[in-house]
Structures are given as C-alpha cells and as structure tokens.
Short mmCIF file of C-alpha atoms in Angstrom, two decimals:
data_model
loop_
_atom_site.label_atom_id
_atom_site.label_comp_id
_atom_site.label_asym_id
_atom_site.label_seq_id
_atom_site.Cartn_x
_atom_site.Cartn_y
_atom_site.Cartn_z
CA MET L 27 90.00 122.74 105.69
CA ASP L 28 85.94 123.28 106.48
CA PRO L 29 84.86 120.86 109.41
CA HIS L 30 81.70 119.88 107.23
CA LEU L 31 83.75 119.06 104.20
CA LEU L 32 86.53 116.87 106.37
CA LYS L 33 83.55 114.68 107.45
CA GLY L 34 82.50 114.54 103.96
CA LEU L 35 85.19 113.40 102.53
CA ASN L 36 85.22 111.06 105.14
CA ALA L 37 82.00 110.10 104.15
CA GLU L 38 82.86 109.36 100.83
CA ARG L 39 85.94 107.38 101.84
CA ARG L 40 84.36 104.75 104.23
CA ALA L 41 81.85 104.80 100.57
CA ARG L 42 84.26 103.52 98.68
CA ARG L 43 83.77 106.80 96.53
CA ALA L 44 86.04 108.66 94.92
CA ALA L 45 86.25 112.30 95.68
CA ILE L 46 88.90 114.92 95.15
CA LEU L 47 89.34 117.54 98.19
CA LEU L 48 89.85 120.74 96.40
CA THR L 49 91.51 123.91 98.31
CA ASP L 50 92.64 127.25 96.53
CA LEU L 51 96.41 127.67 97.72
CA GLY L 52 95.58 131.47 97.21
CA ASP L 53 93.64 132.28 100.26
CA GLY L 54 93.09 128.56 102.40
CA ARG L 55 89.40 128.28 100.70
CA ASP L 56 88.60 124.38 99.68
CA ARG L 57 85.53 122.47 98.47
CA LEU L 58 84.75 118.58 97.64
CA ILE L 59 83.70 116.79 94.16
CA ARG L 60 82.09 113.80 94.39
CA GLU L 61 82.89 112.01 91.46
CA GLY L 62 80.22 113.12 88.95
CA ASP L 63 79.14 116.72 89.96
CA GLN L 64 79.44 118.67 87.44
CA VAL L 65 82.10 121.25 87.64
CA ALA L 66 81.96 124.77 84.58
CA GLY L 67 84.58 125.86 82.87
CA ALA L 68 89.59 125.12 83.19
CA LEU L 69 88.73 123.63 86.45
CA GLY L 70 86.22 120.58 85.00
CA ASP L 71 88.75 119.42 82.41
CA ILE L 72 91.95 119.41 85.50
CA VAL L 73 88.73 117.97 88.06
CA ALA L 74 88.44 115.48 85.35
CA LYS L 75 91.88 114.67 84.49
CA ALA L 76 92.53 113.98 87.84
CA PHE L 77 89.31 111.23 88.62
CA ARG L 78 90.90 109.73 85.50
CA SER L 79 94.35 109.75 86.59
CA GLY L 80 93.97 109.32 90.60
CA LYS L 81 96.76 111.54 91.08
CA SER L 82 96.44 114.63 93.17
CA GLY L 83 98.68 117.84 92.67
CA SER L 84 98.91 121.71 91.95
CA ALA L 85 97.24 123.16 88.47
CA ASP L 86 96.68 126.88 87.53
CA ALA L 87 93.12 127.63 86.32
CA GLU L 88 91.20 130.57 86.31
CA GLY L 89 93.81 133.15 87.46
CA ARG L 90 94.77 130.97 91.01
CA THR L 91 96.47 128.01 91.92
CA PHE L 92 94.69 124.79 93.78
CA PHE L 93 96.02 121.88 95.22
CA LEU L 94 94.07 118.67 94.22
CA ASN L 95 93.76 115.85 96.54
CA VAL L 96 92.43 113.11 94.89
CA HIS L 97 91.02 110.16 96.88
CA VAL L 98 90.37 106.97 95.27
CA PRO L 99 89.27 103.88 96.92
CA PRO L 100 91.47 101.60 98.70
CA PRO L 101 93.11 98.54 97.00
CA ARG L 102 91.16 95.73 98.69
CA LEU L 103 92.32 91.98 98.95
CA VAL L 104 89.49 89.18 98.54
CA MET L 105 90.45 85.83 100.80
CA ILE L 106 89.11 82.64 99.52
CA GLY L 107 89.58 80.78 102.61
CA ALA L 108 89.37 81.56 106.24
CA VAL L 109 92.56 79.05 106.70
CA HIS L 110 96.01 79.69 109.01
CA ILE L 111 97.44 81.99 106.49
CA SER L 112 94.23 84.08 106.01
CA GLN L 113 94.69 84.76 110.42
CA ALA L 114 97.85 86.23 109.41
CA LEU L 115 97.14 87.97 106.55
CA ALA L 116 93.57 90.01 107.12
CA PRO L 117 95.22 92.14 110.19
CA MET L 118 99.52 92.25 107.55
CA ALA L 119 96.67 93.68 104.86
CA ARG L 120 94.65 95.74 106.88
CA ILE L 121 97.89 97.63 107.93
CA ALA L 122 99.34 98.13 104.21
CA GLY L 123 96.05 99.86 103.58
CA PHE L 124 93.70 97.69 102.21
CA ASP L 125 90.19 96.51 102.38
CA ILE L 126 90.12 93.18 103.43
CA ALA L 127 87.23 90.19 103.27
CA ILE L 128 87.21 86.92 103.80
CA ILE L 129 84.92 83.93 102.12
CA ASP L 130 84.46 80.82 103.33
CA PRO L 131 81.88 78.09 103.66
CA ARG L 132 83.52 76.38 105.70
CA THR L 133 81.41 77.26 108.80
CA ALA L 134 84.15 75.86 111.20
CA PHE L 135 86.74 77.70 109.60
CA ALA L 136 84.98 80.92 109.49
CA THR L 137 84.43 82.14 113.29
CA PRO L 138 84.31 85.68 114.64
CA ASP L 139 86.60 83.88 117.36
CA ARG L 140 89.51 83.37 114.64
CA PHE L 141 89.06 86.40 112.52
CA PRO L 142 88.24 89.01 115.15
CA ASP L 143 87.18 92.33 114.32
CA MET L 144 87.45 91.08 110.65
CA PRO L 145 84.75 91.33 108.12
CA LEU L 146 83.77 87.84 107.82
CA HIS L 147 81.44 85.84 104.82
CA ALA L 148 80.58 82.10 105.92
CA ASP L 149 79.56 81.67 102.45
CA TRP L 150 80.29 79.77 99.29
CA PRO L 151 82.10 82.78 97.13
CA GLU L 152 79.08 82.31 95.00
CA THR L 153 76.49 83.53 96.82
CA VAL L 154 79.36 85.87 98.40
CA LEU L 155 80.74 87.85 95.63
CA LYS L 156 77.31 87.71 93.75
CA GLU L 157 75.91 90.97 96.21
CA ASN L 158 79.86 92.77 96.11
CA PRO L 159 81.69 92.45 92.84
CA LEU L 160 85.21 91.95 92.41
CA ASP L 161 86.83 95.03 90.54
CA SER L 162 89.64 96.36 89.30
CA TYR L 163 91.16 97.79 92.17
CA THR L 164 90.84 93.95 93.82
CA ALA L 165 93.06 91.08 94.58
CA VAL L 166 91.94 88.06 95.09
CA ALA L 167 94.15 85.22 96.80
CA ALA L 168 92.93 81.44 96.69
CA LEU L 169 93.83 79.80 99.82
CA THR L 170 91.65 77.41 100.03
CA HIS L 171 93.78 74.30 97.91
CA ASP L 172 89.63 73.24 97.40
CA PRO L 173 89.09 73.10 93.80
CA LYS L 174 84.91 73.97 95.27
CA ILE L 175 85.84 76.95 97.12
CA ASP L 176 88.14 77.91 95.35
CA ASP L 177 88.09 77.39 91.12
CA PHE L 178 84.75 79.63 90.92
CA ALA L 179 86.24 83.23 92.84
CA LEU L 180 88.78 82.57 90.74
CA LYS L 181 87.49 82.66 86.81
CA ALA L 182 85.25 85.30 88.90
CA ALA L 183 88.51 87.21 89.55
CA LEU L 184 90.02 86.94 85.64
CA ASP L 185 86.38 88.04 84.60
CA ALA L 186 86.26 90.97 86.52
CA ARG L 187 90.37 92.52 86.07
CA CYS L 188 91.40 91.71 89.73
CA PHE L 189 94.54 93.33 89.65
CA TYR L 190 95.90 90.41 91.13
CA VAL L 191 95.10 86.98 91.30
CA GLY L 192 96.74 84.37 93.54
CA ALA L 193 96.32 80.62 93.90
CA LEU L 194 98.06 78.93 96.81
CA GLY L 195 99.18 75.25 95.41
CA SER L 196 102.05 73.63 94.34
CA ARG L 197 103.56 72.58 90.66
CA LYS L 198 100.98 70.08 90.09
CA THR L 199 97.92 71.00 92.61
CA HIS L 200 98.48 74.45 89.97
CA ALA L 201 98.56 72.79 86.22
CA ALA L 202 95.55 70.50 87.36
CA ARG L 203 93.29 73.82 88.54
CA VAL L 204 94.20 75.67 84.79
CA GLU L 205 93.30 71.57 83.27
CA ARG L 206 89.74 72.80 85.42
CA LEU L 207 89.81 76.27 84.61
CA THR L 208 90.01 75.61 81.04
CA ALA L 209 88.05 73.08 80.30
CA GLY L 210 84.98 75.04 82.45
CA GLY L 211 85.44 77.99 79.52
CA ALA L 212 88.06 80.09 81.47
CA PRO L 213 90.93 81.25 78.17
CA ARG L 214 93.74 79.34 78.36
CA GLU L 215 96.07 82.48 78.27
CA GLU L 216 93.99 84.12 80.80
CA MET L 217 95.60 80.93 82.75
CA ALA L 218 99.31 83.66 82.98
CA ARG L 219 97.90 86.21 85.12
CA ILE L 220 97.41 83.58 88.11
CA HIS L 221 99.98 83.70 90.79
CA ALA L 222 101.02 79.91 91.64
CA PRO L 223 102.82 78.81 93.32
CA ILE L 224 101.38 81.86 95.62
CA GLY L 225 103.76 84.12 96.98
CA LEU L 226 107.39 86.13 96.02
CA ASP L 227 110.10 83.09 96.36
CA ILE L 228 111.08 84.20 99.89
CA GLY L 229 111.42 80.76 101.61
CA ALA L 230 108.53 81.53 103.35
CA ALA L 231 108.09 78.13 105.47
CA SER L 232 104.94 78.88 108.46
CA PRO L 233 101.52 80.23 107.32
CA ALA L 234 102.26 84.14 109.03
CA GLU L 235 105.88 84.13 106.41
CA ILE L 236 103.77 82.95 103.13
CA ALA L 237 101.09 85.90 104.14
CA VAL L 238 104.36 88.08 103.99
CA ALA L 239 105.22 86.73 100.35
CA VAL L 240 101.82 87.74 99.10
CA LEU L 241 101.21 90.84 100.45
CA ALA L 242 104.53 91.85 99.00
CA GLN L 243 103.54 90.45 95.24
CA VAL L 244 99.75 91.85 95.70
CA ILE L 245 101.55 95.13 96.43
CA GLY L 246 104.39 94.18 93.71
CA ALA L 247 100.95 94.29 91.03
CA LEU L 248 99.31 97.12 93.09
CA ARG L 249 102.29 99.31 92.03
CA THR L 250 103.46 97.85 89.21
CA ARG L 251 100.07 98.05 86.86
CA LYS L 252 99.42 99.54 84.08
CA THR L 253 96.92 103.16 84.15
CA GLU L 254 94.91 102.01 81.54
CA THR L 255 92.36 99.44 83.84
CA ARG L 256 91.37 102.82 85.13
CA ASP L 257 91.38 104.90 81.85
CA ALA L 258 89.64 102.42 80.74
CA ALA L 259 86.71 102.66 83.72
CA ALA L 260 86.57 106.41 83.80
CA MET K 25 82.78 93.98 101.86
CA ALA K 26 82.00 96.26 98.42
CA ASP K 27 79.43 98.18 100.21
CA VAL K 28 82.20 99.56 103.62
CA SER K 29 86.14 100.78 103.46
CA HIS K 30 87.39 100.36 106.67
CA LEU K 31 89.60 104.00 107.69
CA ASP K 32 91.86 102.43 109.82
CA ASP K 33 90.09 104.77 112.51
CA THR K 34 93.92 103.93 115.34
CA ARG K 35 96.24 105.06 112.43
CA ASP K 36 94.42 107.10 109.64
CA PRO K 37 94.62 111.36 109.42
CA LEU K 38 92.01 112.59 108.59
CA ALA K 39 89.51 109.45 110.96
CA ILE K 40 91.58 110.94 113.36
CA ALA K 41 91.55 114.66 112.89
CA GLU K 42 87.63 114.56 111.93
CA ASP K 43 87.97 112.72 115.86
CA TRP K 44 89.56 114.85 117.43
CA MET K 45 87.45 117.75 116.36
CA GLY K 46 84.49 116.64 117.26
CA ALA K 47 86.70 115.79 120.87
CA GLY K 48 86.66 119.18 120.85
CA ARG K 49 90.38 119.55 120.39
CA GLU K 50 92.08 122.44 117.94
CA VAL K 51 93.41 119.88 114.68
CA ALA K 52 95.74 121.86 111.85
CA ILE K 53 96.01 119.17 108.74
CA ALA K 54 99.66 119.18 106.72
CA THR K 55 99.77 117.63 103.15
CA VAL K 56 102.40 117.59 100.99
CA VAL K 57 101.72 119.61 98.22
CA GLU K 58 104.32 118.95 95.71
CA THR K 59 107.65 117.24 95.73
CA TRP K 60 110.97 116.75 93.45
CA GLY K 61 113.57 114.16 93.18
CA SER K 62 113.50 111.13 95.82
CA ALA K 63 110.55 113.06 98.57
CA PRO K 64 109.62 109.16 101.14
CA ARG K 65 105.88 110.48 101.04
CA PRO K 66 103.98 111.04 98.01
CA VAL K 67 101.85 114.12 97.06
CA GLY K 68 98.65 114.28 99.06
CA SER K 69 100.36 112.93 102.67
CA HIS K 70 98.67 114.08 105.37
CA LEU K 71 100.05 114.37 109.10
CA VAL K 72 97.21 116.31 111.40
CA ILE K 73 98.29 118.36 114.41
CA ASP K 74 96.30 118.95 117.36
CA ALA K 75 97.28 122.24 119.82
CA ASP K 76 99.26 120.04 122.27
CA GLY K 77 101.65 119.11 119.72
CA ASN K 78 100.20 115.14 118.52
CA PHE K 79 100.60 114.13 116.39
CA HIS K 80 99.82 111.49 113.12
CA GLY K 81 100.49 110.15 110.10
CA SER K 82 103.36 111.70 108.27
CA VAL K 83 104.60 113.83 105.48
CA SER K 84 108.18 113.19 104.83
CA GLY K 85 110.26 109.94 106.68
CA GLY K 86 110.74 111.51 110.23
CA CYS K 87 112.46 114.14 109.14
CA VAL K 88 111.12 116.92 108.92
CA GLU K 89 107.58 116.25 111.16
CA GLY K 90 109.16 117.94 114.08
CA ALA K 91 109.26 120.98 112.38
CA VAL K 92 105.92 121.22 110.48
CA VAL K 93 104.26 120.87 114.07
CA THR K 94 106.08 123.64 115.57
CA GLU K 95 104.66 125.70 112.30
CA ALA K 96 101.39 123.96 113.05
CA ILE K 97 100.89 125.08 116.46
CA ASP K 98 101.33 128.69 115.20
CA VAL K 99 98.48 128.46 112.61
CA ILE K 100 96.51 126.66 114.92
CA GLY K 101 97.08 130.06 117.34
CA ASP K 102 96.71 132.71 114.46
CA GLY K 103 94.43 130.51 111.68
CA ASN K 104 96.73 132.08 108.89
CA PRO K 105 97.91 128.59 106.10
CA LYS K 106 101.69 128.81 105.29
CA MET K 107 103.31 126.78 103.00
CA LEU K 108 106.16 125.46 104.13
CA GLU K 109 109.46 123.67 101.97
CA PHE K 110 112.24 121.26 103.20
CA GLY K 111 115.14 120.43 101.19
CA VAL K 112 119.17 119.87 101.32
CA ALA K 113 119.22 123.09 99.03
CA ASP K 114 117.56 124.92 102.27
CA GLU K 115 120.16 126.11 104.51
CA THR K 116 118.44 124.95 107.99
CA ALA K 117 119.41 121.77 105.59
CA TRP K 118 121.72 120.04 108.19
CA ARG K 119 119.23 120.47 110.68
CA VAL K 120 115.99 119.93 109.56
CA GLY K 121 116.23 118.42 106.22
CA LEU K 122 115.60 115.72 103.84
CA SER K 123 118.60 113.35 103.78
CA CYS K 124 117.10 111.25 100.38
CA GLY K 125 118.21 114.79 98.83
CA GLY K 126 114.37 115.91 97.62
CA ARG K 127 112.56 118.87 98.54
CA ILE K 128 109.21 118.94 99.57
CA LYS K 129 106.72 121.39 99.94
CA VAL K 130 104.00 121.07 102.79
CA TYR K 131 100.68 123.21 103.25
CA VAL K 132 99.68 123.51 106.68
CA GLU K 133 96.66 124.86 107.67
CA ARG K 134 93.35 124.35 110.43
CA LEU K 135 91.05 122.92 110.76
CA GLY K 136 88.15 125.36 110.68
#
C-alpha cells in the first residue's frame, strides 16, 4: 500500500467523509477514491454501488479483480445531558467505535473535569445542533430528565431520521413527554420510534449498568436497521 | 462534533499503521477480503503488523492472527503481497484454522 494513500484515507476518515481504498489484487496497486470522485467505465458503476451499500468486497472489472474497502463515517452517539450515566456511556461508546458528543447547558454538569478528553458542549441543544446537525448515522440519547433540555433534541432527532432515539424516564414521565411533543407538532406515529424507558431491559441498576443497557440498545438499532436510509441518502 | 471523527489512535489499525510508518517502522497491512460461512470479522477488517511481530487489530477472533503475523514478516522482508486462506477445510485446520467453521481470505501487503 502506498503510504500517501494511507495518510489520505485516514484524513478522510477523520473528517467523517466516505472513501474507498481500491486494490488491484493482481498487481497489488491501489488507489484512494473519495466520495464524489469521477471513476470511468465499469469500475465506476462498481464504485458507485459500493458507496451506496457501504459494503466492502471484491469485484471483477476490465479483466482484473479488485478489492474495494469501503469506509463510511462511523456511527455517532449524541448524549443530551452531562450526567452520571453519560460519564460511563461516553467512554464505553467510544470503545465500541462510536463518535460521541455530550451536550448540556448546565455548566455545573458539563465540566472537563467530569468528562476528561470527551467532546463536551456546555450549551443548549438548540445552539449546538444548529452548528452540528444530526443525521441518519447518529443516535441520540436524552438523559437529563429535564424537558427544557431533552425535548428539543428528541424532536430534532426524529426529524433528522436518527437511527436511534432514546429517552430516560419512567413510563409515566414518557407519557407526559409524548403529550408535550405531539402538542408541539411532532406526529404521534413518530412517538413509537423513541425508546423509553431507555435501554434494554436487563434490570440495570447503577449508572454504569444503565449505560451498558443503552449502548446495547443503540448497537441493536444500528445493526438491524434497514439500508434504505443510506440508499435514499445516496 | 460533526466536523471531526475521533480515530482511536491507540486501537484503530490504520491510524496505528500511519503512526508506525511515521516512526520509521516497517509495516504490513492484512485485510479480510472474503469470508464464507460463519466468520468472526467482516470483510474489510485489518490487522497491522511490524517487522518485529508487534500487531494491532484483528482478522479473526484470534484463531489465525499468529499465522498472519508470521506471513506478514515475510511480506515486509520481500515486499511481495500474499493471499492467505484459512478454514476448517484447510489441512492445517487442526493447527491454524477457524474453530467457528467459516473460511476467510486475507490479503497481506507491505506498506510502502
């Protein structure tokens, strides 16, 4: 592999842009294809299809066998609330390969001391999400219990077709939340997309155990989702 | 948060390969290019190896990494890429194979 290609590929990955490393399995030559690059002929069709599906694999074209390693942006988990659960969930999600962000306007909670080396936004979701919009590669977990902070983010997550939307709170709390969101204009049929009470039912008790339950549910949503969102986005 | 992706530089194989290269180490990259049946790591997974046999990442659940590292050191030596195949049908399966019953093809190439 050409060292320049490796550097270029890692730069694309760090920028959350899709890229394909194309290797000719016959002679070992490789090239980096960024999303949007023009690739001629039969290979162009194969490349376009690979970007759409996000799947790596081999393909024959022009009498040669190529391997396409497709790199799409990693899934991202946005936590609303710099709370105790987030302190466990953020590092766990990072280990599991997620990009992460933590948003909480309460500066007593959102401190670098409580979240060392984590992307922390001590501001309202309204402000942060305007600059950093959600997308279908993103999961949102609302964890503050505070409607003033959680509700906007939940509505934004539904609108952005986030692959996972979850909200902390009891069934009673959630019923009240559904009433508020629908009164605020969110379609009632969308409410079923919110996982609440949040997390797989494993009897989690401590904040760290709840973080495990949430992360497992997020991974479940990621790995069982239909590919149509990605196809539609292409 | 939308702007930058955090590549885990201590665990991401391709980030590690870049670091090693920058530090002047000789590096091989192994990639799962095909799987059949039950295979522990998907197509596109990487194991990166240096000339001393240090490695990061995985191409299986730990079943064949040892063999891949050995081959990778040869690849670093002569620069010729290799295609390796592992599976229970392999005659060496009892020694180096996938206990899960799958088969995988691993492409090993030198960086640079």
